């Protein structure tokens, strides 16, 4: 069965600093991997996804993630944090053995200090 | 294009009451999902469906039931509400198991 582990329930960075949110997954077959963002009192929206092809994936708002099969990781990065990036971020995985049901990690709340 | 529509947005139930959370999508997506979100726990999959007439359990199905009689609708039924079911519920849909489109959520309190 698929699973996702997000390291760190809270991450705090200064405005302009590098953002790094960690995600490790478990899947017995090539997975689909996703990062979603949730702003306060809103639903989730897709930041980026990996299905096949290039392992470095670029998303919206300057975020990117790299699929590393050998490390079973899909960490999310952004070179320079902005105050508007403060939100909760969820890593998710799906694959065909699970009927493509999407399983989420516990989430990482990002705080950005001025 | 409405996307995924959930009703109601808020509801308070007494212990033992029943209710149905409604979810409909107008994108002709084959996959539909119900999640619950609790603080610090992320989203947990309750039930999902890969098409009309087909449903399957997710990670936390106990206390819930679903049906999928049409492509558009995927209602979630709580038969005997318990305080442990206090949560925010999200319905989502996708085409072929890729990007999920989420509804705006239902905040449910069971007292």
Coordinates of C-alpha atoms in Angstrom, one line a residue:
Chain A
X1 CA 0.0 0.0 0.0
X2 CA 1.1 3.5 -0.7
X3 CA 2.1 5.9 2.1
X4 CA 3.6 9.3 2.6
X5 CA 5.8 10.7 5.3
X6 CA 6.4 14.5 5.6
X7 CA 9.3 15.4 7.9
X8 CA 8.5 18.3 10.1
X9 CA 4.9 19.4 11.0
X10 CA 6.1 23.0 11.1
X11 CA 8.8 24.8 9.2
X12 CA 9.7 28.5 9.8
X13 CA 11.8 30.5 7.4
X14 CA 12.7 34.2 6.9
X15 CA 11.3 36.1 4.0
X16 CA 13.8 35.7 1.1
X17 CA 15.3 32.4 2.5
X18 CA 15.2 29.0 0.8
X19 CA 12.1 26.9 1.4
X20 CA 12.6 23.1 1.7
X21 CA 9.7 20.8 2.6
X22 CA 10.5 17.1 2.9
X23 CA 8.5 14.2 1.6
X24 CA 9.2 10.5 1.4
X25 CA 6.9 8.0 -0.1
X26 CA 6.3 4.3 -0.2
X27 CA 5.0 2.6 -3.4
X28 CA 5.7 -0.8 -4.9
X29 CA 5.4 0.5 -8.5
X30 CA 6.2 3.9 -10.2
X31 CA 4.1 6.4 -8.4
X32 CA 2.3 9.6 -9.3
X33 CA 3.4 12.3 -6.8
X34 CA 1.8 15.6 -5.9
X35 CA 2.2 18.7 -3.8
X36 CA -0.9 20.5 -2.7
X37 CA -1.2 23.8 -0.8
X38 CA -4.0 24.9 1.5
X39 CA -4.5 28.5 2.6
X40 CA -6.4 29.2 5.8
X41 CA -10.1 28.3 5.5
X42 CA -9.8 27.1 1.9
X43 CA -9.7 23.8 0.0
X44 CA -6.6 22.3 -1.4
X45 CA -5.0 23.4 -4.7
X46 CA -2.4 21.6 -6.8
X47 CA 1.1 23.1 -6.7
X48 CA 2.8 20.5 -9.0
X49 CA 2.8 16.9 -9.9
X50 CA 5.1 14.2 -11.2
X51 CA 3.7 11.4 -13.3
X52 CA 6.4 10.3 -15.8
X53 CA 9.3 11.9 -17.7
X54 CA 11.5 14.7 -16.3
X55 CA 12.3 14.2 -12.6
X56 CA 12.5 17.9 -11.8
X57 CA 9.0 19.3 -11.8
X58 CA 8.2 23.0 -11.8
X59 CA 4.9 24.3 -10.3
X60 CA 3.1 27.5 -9.6
X61 CA 4.4 30.4 -7.6
X62 CA 8.0 29.5 -8.1
X63 CA 7.9 26.1 -6.4
X64 CA 9.7 23.0 -7.8
X65 CA 10.2 19.4 -6.7
X66 CA 12.6 16.6 -7.7
X67 CA 11.6 13.0 -7.9
X68 CA 14.4 10.8 -6.6
X69 CA 13.6 7.1 -7.0
X70 CA 16.7 5.9 -5.2
X71 CA 15.8 8.0 -2.1
X72 CA 12.0 7.6 -2.5
X73 CA 11.8 11.3 -2.0
X74 CA 9.9 14.2 -3.6
X75 CA 11.0 17.3 -1.7
X76 CA 9.5 20.7 -2.4
X77 CA 11.7 23.7 -2.7
X78 CA 11.5 27.4 -3.5
X79 CA 14.6 29.6 -3.7
X80 CA 13.2 32.7 -2.0
X81 CA 10.2 32.6 0.4
X82 CA 7.5 35.3 0.3
X83 CA 5.1 36.2 3.0
X84 CA 2.3 34.9 0.8
X85 CA 3.8 31.4 0.9
X86 CA 2.6 30.9 4.5
X87 CA 0.2 28.0 4.3
X88 CA 0.0 24.3 4.8
X89 CA 1.6 22.0 2.3
X90 CA 0.6 18.4 1.6
X91 CA 2.5 15.7 -0.2
X92 CA 0.5 13.0 -1.9
X93 CA 1.0 9.7 -3.8
X94 CA -1.1 7.5 -6.0
X95 CA -0.5 4.5 -8.1
X96 CA -2.4 2.0 -10.2
X97 CA -2.1 -0.9 -7.7
X98 CA -4.2 1.2 -5.3
X99 CA -6.8 1.9 -8.0
X100 CA -5.2 5.4 -8.2
X101 CA -6.6 6.4 -4.8
X102 CA -4.6 9.4 -3.6
X103 CA -3.0 9.1 -0.2
X104 CA -1.8 12.3 1.6
X105 CA 0.9 13.0 4.2
X106 CA 0.1 14.7 7.5
X107 CA 1.1 18.1 6.1
X108 CA 3.7 20.8 6.9
X109 CA 2.7 24.2 8.0
X110 CA 5.1 26.9 6.6
X111 CA 5.6 30.1 8.6
X112 CA 7.4 33.0 6.9
X113 CA 9.0 35.7 9.1
X114 CA 9.4 39.2 8.0
Chain B
X1 CA -18.1 25.7 -14.8
X2 CA -19.0 24.9 -11.2
X3 CA -16.3 22.2 -10.6
X4 CA -17.0 20.2 -7.4
X5 CA -19.9 21.4 -5.3
X6 CA -20.4 20.2 -1.7
X7 CA -23.3 20.9 0.6
X8 CA -23.8 21.8 3.3
X9 CA -20.9 24.1 4.3
X10 CA -21.6 23.7 8.0
X11 CA -23.6 21.3 10.1
X12 CA -24.1 20.5 13.8
X13 CA -25.4 17.1 14.6
X14 CA -26.4 15.5 17.9
X15 CA -24.9 12.1 18.8
X16 CA -26.8 9.3 17.0
X17 CA -28.3 11.5 14.3
X18 CA -27.8 10.7 10.6
X19 CA -27.0 12.9 7.7
X20 CA -25.9 12.9 4.1
X21 CA -23.1 15.1 2.7
X22 CA -23.8 15.9 -0.9
X23 CA -21.1 16.1 -3.6
X24 CA -21.6 16.7 -7.3
X25 CA -19.1 17.4 -10.1
X26 CA -19.7 18.7 -13.6
X27 CA -16.4 17.8 -15.1
X28 CA -17.3 14.2 -16.2
X29 CA -14.5 12.8 -13.9
X30 CA -14.5 9.1 -13.4
X31 CA -12.8 9.2 -10.0
X32 CA -14.4 10.7 -6.9
X33 CA -13.2 10.7 -3.3
X34 CA -14.2 11.6 0.2
X35 CA -11.6 12.8 2.7
X36 CA -11.7 14.0 6.2
X37 CA -9.2 16.5 7.6
X38 CA -8.3 16.7 11.3
X39 CA -5.6 19.0 12.7
X40 CA -2.1 17.6 12.4
X41 CA -3.4 14.5 10.6
X42 CA -3.6 15.6 7.1
X43 CA -6.3 14.2 4.9
X44 CA -7.5 10.7 5.4
X45 CA -9.3 8.9 2.6
X46 CA -12.8 7.6 3.7
X47 CA -14.1 6.1 0.4
X48 CA -13.5 6.5 -3.2
X49 CA -15.1 5.5 -6.5
X50 CA -13.6 4.8 -9.9
X51 CA -16.9 5.1 -11.8
X52 CA -20.7 4.8 -11.5
X53 CA -21.7 1.7 -9.5
X54 CA -18.1 1.1 -8.1
X55 CA -17.0 2.1 -4.7
X56 CA -14.2 1.0 -2.4
X57 CA -13.0 1.7 1.1
X58 CA -10.2 4.0 1.9
X59 CA -8.1 4.4 5.1
X60 CA -10.9 5.3 7.5
X61 CA -14.3 3.9 6.3
X62 CA -15.9 2.9 9.6
X63 CA -19.1 4.8 10.4
X64 CA -19.6 6.0 6.8
X65 CA -21.3 4.7 3.6
X66 CA -21.3 5.9 0.1
X67 CA -23.0 5.3 -3.2
X68 CA -22.3 6.2 -6.8
X69 CA -25.4 5.8 -9.0
X70 CA -24.3 8.5 -11.5
X71 CA -21.0 9.9 -12.7
X72 CA -21.8 13.3 -11.2
X73 CA -22.9 12.5 -7.7
X74 CA -21.1 10.8 -4.8
X75 CA -23.0 11.3 -1.5
X76 CA -21.4 10.4 1.9
X77 CA -23.8 9.0 4.6
X78 CA -23.2 9.1 8.3
X79 CA -25.7 6.7 9.9
X80 CA -25.1 7.1 13.7
X81 CA -23.1 10.3 14.3
X82 CA -20.4 10.1 16.9
X83 CA -18.1 12.8 18.4
X84 CA -15.1 11.2 16.6
X85 CA -16.7 12.2 13.3
X86 CA -16.3 15.9 14.1
X87 CA -14.1 17.0 11.2
X88 CA -13.8 18.9 8.0
X89 CA -14.9 16.8 5.0
X90 CA -13.7 17.3 1.5
X91 CA -15.1 15.8 -1.7
X92 CA -12.7 15.6 -4.7
X93 CA -12.8 14.3 -8.2
X94 CA -10.2 13.5 -10.8
X95 CA -9.8 12.1 -14.3
X96 CA -7.7 8.9 -14.3
X97 CA -6.4 9.4 -10.8
X98 CA -4.3 12.5 -11.5
X99 CA -4.9 16.0 -10.3
X100 CA -7.6 16.2 -7.7
X101 CA -10.2 19.0 -7.8
X102 CA -11.6 19.7 -4.4
X103 CA -14.9 21.0 -3.1
X104 CA -14.9 23.8 -0.6
X105 CA -15.5 21.5 2.4
X106 CA -18.1 20.8 5.0
X107 CA -17.4 21.6 8.6
X108 CA -19.2 19.0 10.8
X109 CA -19.6 19.1 14.5
X110 CA -21.1 16.2 16.5
X111 CA -22.2 17.1 20.0

